[in-house]
Short mmCIF file of C-alpha atoms and ligand atoms in Angstrom, two decimals:
data_model
loop_
_atom_site.label_atom_id
_atom_site.label_comp_id
_atom_site.label_asym_id
_atom_site.label_seq_id
_atom_site.Cartn_x
_atom_site.Cartn_y
_atom_site.Cartn_z
CA MET A 13 -70.56 -228.55 -106.88
CA THR A 14 -73.69 -226.45 -106.72
CA ALA A 15 -74.20 -223.12 -108.42
CA GLY A 16 -73.84 -221.41 -105.07
CA GLU A 17 -70.30 -222.71 -104.69
CA ARG A 18 -68.97 -221.53 -108.05
CA ARG A 19 -66.95 -218.36 -107.61
CA TRP A 20 -68.34 -215.27 -109.34
CA LEU A 21 -66.24 -213.77 -112.11
CA ILE A 22 -66.69 -210.16 -113.17
CA ALA A 23 -64.45 -209.20 -116.08
CA GLY A 24 -64.18 -205.72 -117.59
CA ASN A 25 -63.27 -205.73 -121.28
CA TRP A 26 -61.96 -202.25 -122.01
CA LYS A 27 -61.72 -202.99 -125.77
CA MET A 28 -59.76 -200.28 -127.66
CA HIS A 29 -60.48 -197.54 -125.12
CA THR A 30 -58.31 -195.47 -122.75
CA THR A 31 -55.06 -193.58 -123.05
CA TYR A 32 -52.23 -194.53 -120.73
CA GLU A 33 -53.27 -191.94 -118.14
CA GLU A 34 -56.94 -192.89 -118.38
CA ALA A 35 -56.09 -196.56 -117.94
CA LEU A 36 -54.11 -195.91 -114.76
CA GLU A 37 -56.81 -193.66 -113.40
CA LEU A 38 -59.59 -196.12 -114.15
CA ALA A 39 -57.70 -199.04 -112.60
CA GLU A 40 -57.00 -197.00 -109.48
CA ALA A 41 -60.62 -195.88 -109.19
CA ILE A 42 -61.80 -199.47 -109.54
CA GLN A 43 -59.28 -200.66 -106.97
CA ARG A 44 -60.44 -197.98 -104.55
CA ARG A 45 -64.17 -198.49 -105.03
CA CYS A 46 -64.63 -202.18 -105.63
CA PRO A 47 -65.14 -204.21 -102.51
CA SER A 48 -62.76 -207.13 -102.18
CA LEU A 49 -65.11 -210.07 -101.83
CA PRO A 50 -63.86 -213.60 -101.21
CA ASN A 51 -66.43 -215.17 -103.52
CA VAL A 52 -65.89 -212.76 -106.45
CA GLU A 53 -62.96 -212.69 -108.85
CA VAL A 54 -62.53 -209.28 -110.50
CA ILE A 55 -60.59 -209.07 -113.75
CA LEU A 56 -59.59 -206.05 -115.84
CA ILE A 57 -58.94 -206.66 -119.52
CA PRO A 58 -57.15 -203.57 -120.85
CA PRO A 59 -55.50 -202.99 -124.22
CA PHE A 60 -52.13 -204.79 -124.51
CA PRO A 61 -49.82 -201.80 -123.88
CA TRP A 62 -51.37 -201.12 -120.47
CA ILE A 63 -51.02 -204.64 -119.13
CA VAL A 64 -47.51 -204.34 -117.69
CA PRO A 65 -48.00 -200.88 -116.12
CA LEU A 66 -51.27 -202.09 -114.59
CA VAL A 67 -49.56 -205.11 -113.05
CA GLU A 68 -47.43 -202.60 -111.14
CA ARG A 69 -50.39 -200.42 -110.15
CA LEU A 70 -52.50 -203.35 -108.98
CA ARG A 71 -49.75 -205.01 -106.95
CA GLY A 72 -51.14 -206.10 -103.60
CA SER A 73 -54.74 -205.95 -104.79
CA SER A 74 -56.90 -208.96 -105.53
CA ILE A 75 -57.76 -207.63 -109.01
CA ALA A 76 -56.11 -209.63 -111.80
CA LEU A 77 -55.64 -208.94 -115.49
CA GLY A 78 -56.58 -210.54 -118.77
CA GLY A 79 -55.74 -210.09 -122.45
CA GLN A 80 -58.35 -209.26 -125.10
CA THR A 81 -57.04 -211.84 -127.54
CA CYS A 82 -53.79 -213.65 -128.35
CA SER A 83 -52.12 -214.97 -131.44
CA ALA A 84 -52.95 -218.45 -132.69
CA TYR A 85 -49.17 -218.89 -133.10
CA ASP A 86 -46.54 -219.51 -130.44
CA GLN A 87 -43.91 -217.07 -131.70
CA GLY A 88 -42.15 -216.09 -134.89
CA ALA A 89 -42.44 -213.81 -137.92
CA TYR A 90 -46.01 -212.63 -137.34
CA THR A 91 -45.83 -208.84 -137.42
CA GLY A 92 -48.26 -207.14 -135.08
CA GLU A 93 -49.31 -210.28 -133.23
CA VAL A 94 -49.09 -210.72 -129.46
CA SER A 95 -48.59 -214.25 -128.18
CA ALA A 96 -50.09 -216.01 -125.19
CA ARG A 97 -46.52 -216.70 -124.11
CA MET A 98 -45.82 -212.95 -123.89
CA ILE A 99 -48.81 -212.07 -121.76
CA ALA A 100 -48.94 -215.21 -119.61
CA PRO A 101 -46.59 -213.87 -116.89
CA PHE A 102 -48.87 -210.85 -116.41
CA CYS A 103 -52.37 -212.16 -117.06
CA ARG A 104 -54.60 -214.82 -115.54
CA TYR A 105 -57.16 -214.83 -118.37
CA VAL A 106 -57.40 -214.19 -122.08
CA ILE A 107 -60.53 -213.65 -124.17
CA VAL A 108 -60.73 -215.80 -127.29
CA GLY A 109 -63.39 -215.67 -129.99
CA HIS A 110 -64.92 -212.32 -129.07
CA SER A 111 -67.55 -211.53 -131.71
CA GLU A 112 -65.70 -208.35 -132.67
CA ARG A 113 -62.66 -210.48 -133.53
CA ARG A 114 -64.79 -212.99 -135.39
CA ARG A 115 -66.82 -210.39 -137.27
CA LEU A 116 -64.37 -207.55 -137.93
CA PHE A 117 -61.09 -209.46 -138.15
CA GLY A 118 -62.24 -212.64 -139.84
CA GLU A 119 -61.46 -215.08 -137.04
CA THR A 120 -62.95 -218.43 -137.94
CA ASP A 121 -63.91 -221.19 -135.51
CA GLU A 122 -60.63 -222.90 -136.42
CA VAL A 123 -58.56 -219.83 -135.55
CA VAL A 124 -60.46 -219.42 -132.27
CA ALA A 125 -59.82 -223.09 -131.42
CA ALA A 126 -56.09 -222.62 -132.11
CA LYS A 127 -56.02 -219.55 -129.86
CA LEU A 128 -57.76 -221.43 -127.06
CA ARG A 129 -55.19 -224.23 -127.28
CA VAL A 130 -52.20 -221.92 -127.28
CA ALA A 131 -53.65 -219.98 -124.32
CA LEU A 132 -54.04 -223.20 -122.34
CA ARG A 133 -50.54 -224.33 -123.30
CA TYR A 134 -49.05 -221.20 -121.71
CA GLY A 135 -51.10 -221.51 -118.52
CA LEU A 136 -53.72 -218.85 -119.26
CA ARG A 137 -57.40 -219.36 -118.58
CA PRO A 138 -59.31 -218.74 -121.81
CA ILE A 139 -62.65 -216.93 -121.72
CA LEU A 140 -64.29 -218.35 -124.86
CA CYS A 141 -66.98 -216.07 -126.26
CA VAL A 142 -69.91 -217.64 -128.05
CA GLY A 143 -73.16 -216.16 -129.29
CA GLU A 144 -75.44 -215.63 -132.24
CA SER A 145 -76.04 -212.63 -134.48
CA LEU A 146 -79.48 -211.03 -134.78
CA GLU A 147 -80.03 -212.77 -138.11
CA GLU A 148 -79.15 -216.14 -136.62
CA ARG A 149 -81.40 -215.50 -133.65
CA GLU A 150 -84.31 -214.54 -135.87
CA ALA A 151 -83.76 -217.70 -137.88
CA GLY A 152 -84.04 -219.72 -134.66
CA ALA A 153 -80.38 -220.81 -135.00
CA THR A 154 -79.03 -219.65 -131.61
CA LEU A 155 -78.26 -223.07 -130.18
CA HIS A 156 -77.01 -224.35 -133.50
CA VAL A 157 -74.44 -221.50 -133.66
CA VAL A 158 -73.43 -221.84 -130.01
CA GLU A 159 -73.04 -225.60 -130.43
CA ARG A 160 -70.80 -225.17 -133.48
CA GLN A 161 -68.62 -222.64 -131.64
CA LEU A 162 -68.34 -224.84 -128.54
CA ARG A 163 -67.68 -228.04 -130.45
CA SER A 164 -64.95 -226.53 -132.56
CA ALA A 165 -63.06 -225.02 -129.60
CA CYS A 166 -63.77 -227.43 -126.76
CA GLU A 167 -64.65 -230.89 -128.01
CA SER A 168 -61.15 -232.30 -127.75
CA LEU A 169 -60.13 -230.73 -124.45
CA SER A 170 -58.85 -232.93 -121.65
CA LEU A 171 -60.64 -232.75 -118.30
CA ALA A 172 -57.75 -230.77 -116.81
CA GLU A 173 -57.92 -228.25 -119.67
CA CYS A 174 -61.67 -227.97 -119.44
CA GLU A 175 -61.37 -227.02 -115.76
CA ARG A 176 -59.50 -223.87 -116.82
CA VAL A 177 -61.97 -222.69 -119.45
CA VAL A 178 -64.63 -220.02 -118.89
CA ILE A 179 -67.49 -219.53 -121.36
CA ALA A 180 -69.01 -216.13 -122.05
CA TYR A 181 -72.39 -216.15 -123.75
CA GLU A 182 -72.49 -212.86 -125.61
CA PRO A 183 -75.31 -212.54 -128.11
CA VAL A 184 -73.90 -210.25 -130.82
CA TRP A 185 -77.09 -208.17 -131.01
CA ALA A 186 -76.81 -207.29 -127.30
CA ILE A 187 -73.22 -206.02 -127.45
CA GLY A 188 -72.91 -202.25 -127.18
CA THR A 189 -76.56 -201.75 -128.10
CA GLY A 190 -78.05 -201.01 -124.69
CA LYS A 191 -80.42 -203.90 -125.41
CA PRO A 192 -79.40 -206.82 -123.24
CA ALA A 193 -80.87 -210.28 -123.52
CA THR A 194 -83.51 -211.01 -120.92
CA PRO A 195 -82.16 -212.90 -117.90
CA SER A 196 -84.44 -215.79 -118.76
CA ASP A 197 -83.16 -216.02 -122.38
CA ALA A 198 -79.56 -215.79 -121.15
CA GLN A 199 -80.28 -218.45 -118.52
CA SER A 200 -81.74 -220.87 -121.04
CA VAL A 201 -78.67 -220.62 -123.27
CA ALA A 202 -76.35 -220.86 -120.23
CA GLU A 203 -78.21 -223.93 -119.01
CA TRP A 204 -77.90 -225.49 -122.44
CA ILE A 205 -74.15 -224.73 -122.50
CA ARG A 206 -73.70 -226.34 -119.09
CA ARG A 207 -75.56 -229.45 -120.22
CA TRP A 208 -73.29 -229.64 -123.28
CA PHE A 209 -70.23 -229.65 -120.99
CA VAL A 210 -71.71 -232.07 -118.48
CA LEU A 211 -72.45 -234.53 -121.29
CA ARG A 212 -68.82 -234.46 -122.39
CA PHE A 213 -66.89 -233.69 -119.23
CA GLY A 214 -69.13 -234.92 -116.41
CA ASP A 215 -68.78 -233.09 -113.11
CA VAL A 216 -66.26 -230.64 -114.55
CA GLY A 217 -69.18 -229.22 -116.53
CA LYS A 218 -71.05 -228.55 -113.29
CA GLU A 219 -68.13 -226.44 -112.11
CA LEU A 220 -67.74 -224.56 -115.41
CA ARG A 221 -68.17 -220.83 -115.04
CA ILE A 222 -70.52 -219.26 -117.57
CA LEU A 223 -70.67 -215.49 -117.95
CA TYR A 224 -73.27 -213.36 -119.66
CA GLY A 225 -72.09 -210.41 -121.76
CA GLY A 226 -73.98 -207.76 -123.72
CA SER A 227 -75.09 -204.36 -122.33
CA VAL A 228 -74.64 -205.39 -118.68
CA THR A 229 -75.00 -202.48 -116.24
CA ALA A 230 -75.10 -202.14 -112.47
CA GLU A 231 -78.87 -201.78 -112.80
CA ASN A 232 -79.60 -204.92 -114.83
CA ALA A 233 -76.84 -207.14 -113.39
CA PRO A 234 -78.87 -208.48 -110.41
CA GLY A 235 -81.39 -209.99 -112.85
CA PHE A 236 -78.67 -211.98 -114.59
CA PHE A 237 -77.00 -213.00 -111.35
CA LYS A 238 -80.18 -214.59 -110.07
CA ALA A 239 -80.06 -217.03 -112.97
CA PRO A 240 -78.75 -220.36 -111.66
CA ASP A 241 -76.34 -221.04 -114.55
CA ILE A 242 -74.84 -217.55 -114.86
CA ASP A 243 -71.69 -217.07 -112.80
CA GLY A 244 -70.78 -213.51 -113.65
CA ALA A 245 -70.45 -211.01 -116.45
CA LEU A 246 -68.15 -209.96 -119.25
CA VAL A 247 -68.69 -206.22 -119.23
CA GLY A 248 -67.83 -203.81 -122.05
CA GLY A 249 -69.03 -200.19 -121.89
CA ALA A 250 -69.92 -200.21 -118.18
CA SER A 251 -66.41 -201.40 -117.28
CA LEU A 252 -65.05 -197.98 -118.33
CA ASP A 253 -66.91 -196.36 -115.43
CA ALA A 254 -65.61 -197.34 -111.99
CA THR A 255 -68.96 -196.72 -110.27
CA GLN A 256 -70.87 -198.82 -112.79
CA PHE A 257 -68.29 -201.59 -112.81
CA CYS A 258 -68.07 -201.82 -109.03
CA GLY A 259 -71.87 -201.74 -108.90
CA ILE A 260 -71.84 -204.88 -111.04
CA VAL A 261 -69.31 -206.48 -108.68
CA GLU A 262 -71.54 -205.60 -105.73
CA ALA A 263 -74.63 -206.93 -107.50
CA THR A 264 -73.30 -210.45 -107.01
CA GLN A 265 -73.95 -210.00 -103.30
CA SER A 266 -77.61 -209.20 -103.84
CA VAL A 267 -78.14 -212.81 -104.78
CA GLU A 268 -78.75 -214.75 -101.61
CA ALA A 269 -78.78 -218.35 -102.63
CA ARG A 270 -78.95 -219.78 -106.10
CA SER A 271 -80.68 -222.99 -106.80
CA GLU A 272 -79.41 -225.40 -109.43
P1 13P B 11 -71.07 -204.09 -123.80
O1 13P B 11 -71.13 -204.38 -122.32
O2 13P B 11 -70.54 -202.73 -124.14
O3 13P B 11 -72.35 -204.43 -124.49
O4 13P B 11 -69.96 -205.10 -124.40
C1 13P B 11 -70.02 -206.45 -124.09
C2 13P B 11 -68.78 -207.10 -124.55
O5 13P B 11 -68.54 -207.22 -125.74
C3 13P B 11 -67.85 -207.60 -123.54
O6 13P B 11 -66.86 -208.40 -124.10
#
């Protein structure tokens, strides 16, 4: 499969933003404004309590939902946790290993790997976030960190499982800072990630969707979408603004043909 055949994926991670009313309003505005494009999958990733009401609101639209994380456990006495099994009937995707979870909530590579497995077991498509901190980048350790994160979560996947995984390259220093990576830096890491998958999983790696995340806006999105190994975006701040978010969806169409 060539890059041009991979379907775009634009996912809006709302993080811990929006009240109930704001969430409904935002989803409706996005539904109204975003073009429905056959080659673009649009995903909203709201806080847990808004998932079920949004399923109702988005009925009949092509926009699907995702979870921001899930428990590493199946079910049981784990107060406050939300399992993959609970959200699977309502969500197509779930983020695992977001840097905010790793950094602020102590999620280790092992925990992230367990979450990825449980997500796959319940039929969800995990969006695995990988990326280096500023310190790691300055030490020249970007690929070392990304490799460790990929190996821990993905090394033992079957081919069928690998087909359902999406990777988001989100350099920590670019998240919420207004300072995105350059498209060429993001492309070189994305290309490296794809090679890593192709080495282990053959052609499935060629079909793998790789997103860029970190200060993506409607203005800078076209630059990333021209990169041959970037298949979409995981959007934070700009996903809370329907015009911005739909601008990012539309930006996929500004890319005529991508070469491999
Ligand atoms: P920003 O787009 O706000 O930088 O956030 C990116 C992100 O963390 C998406 O998961």
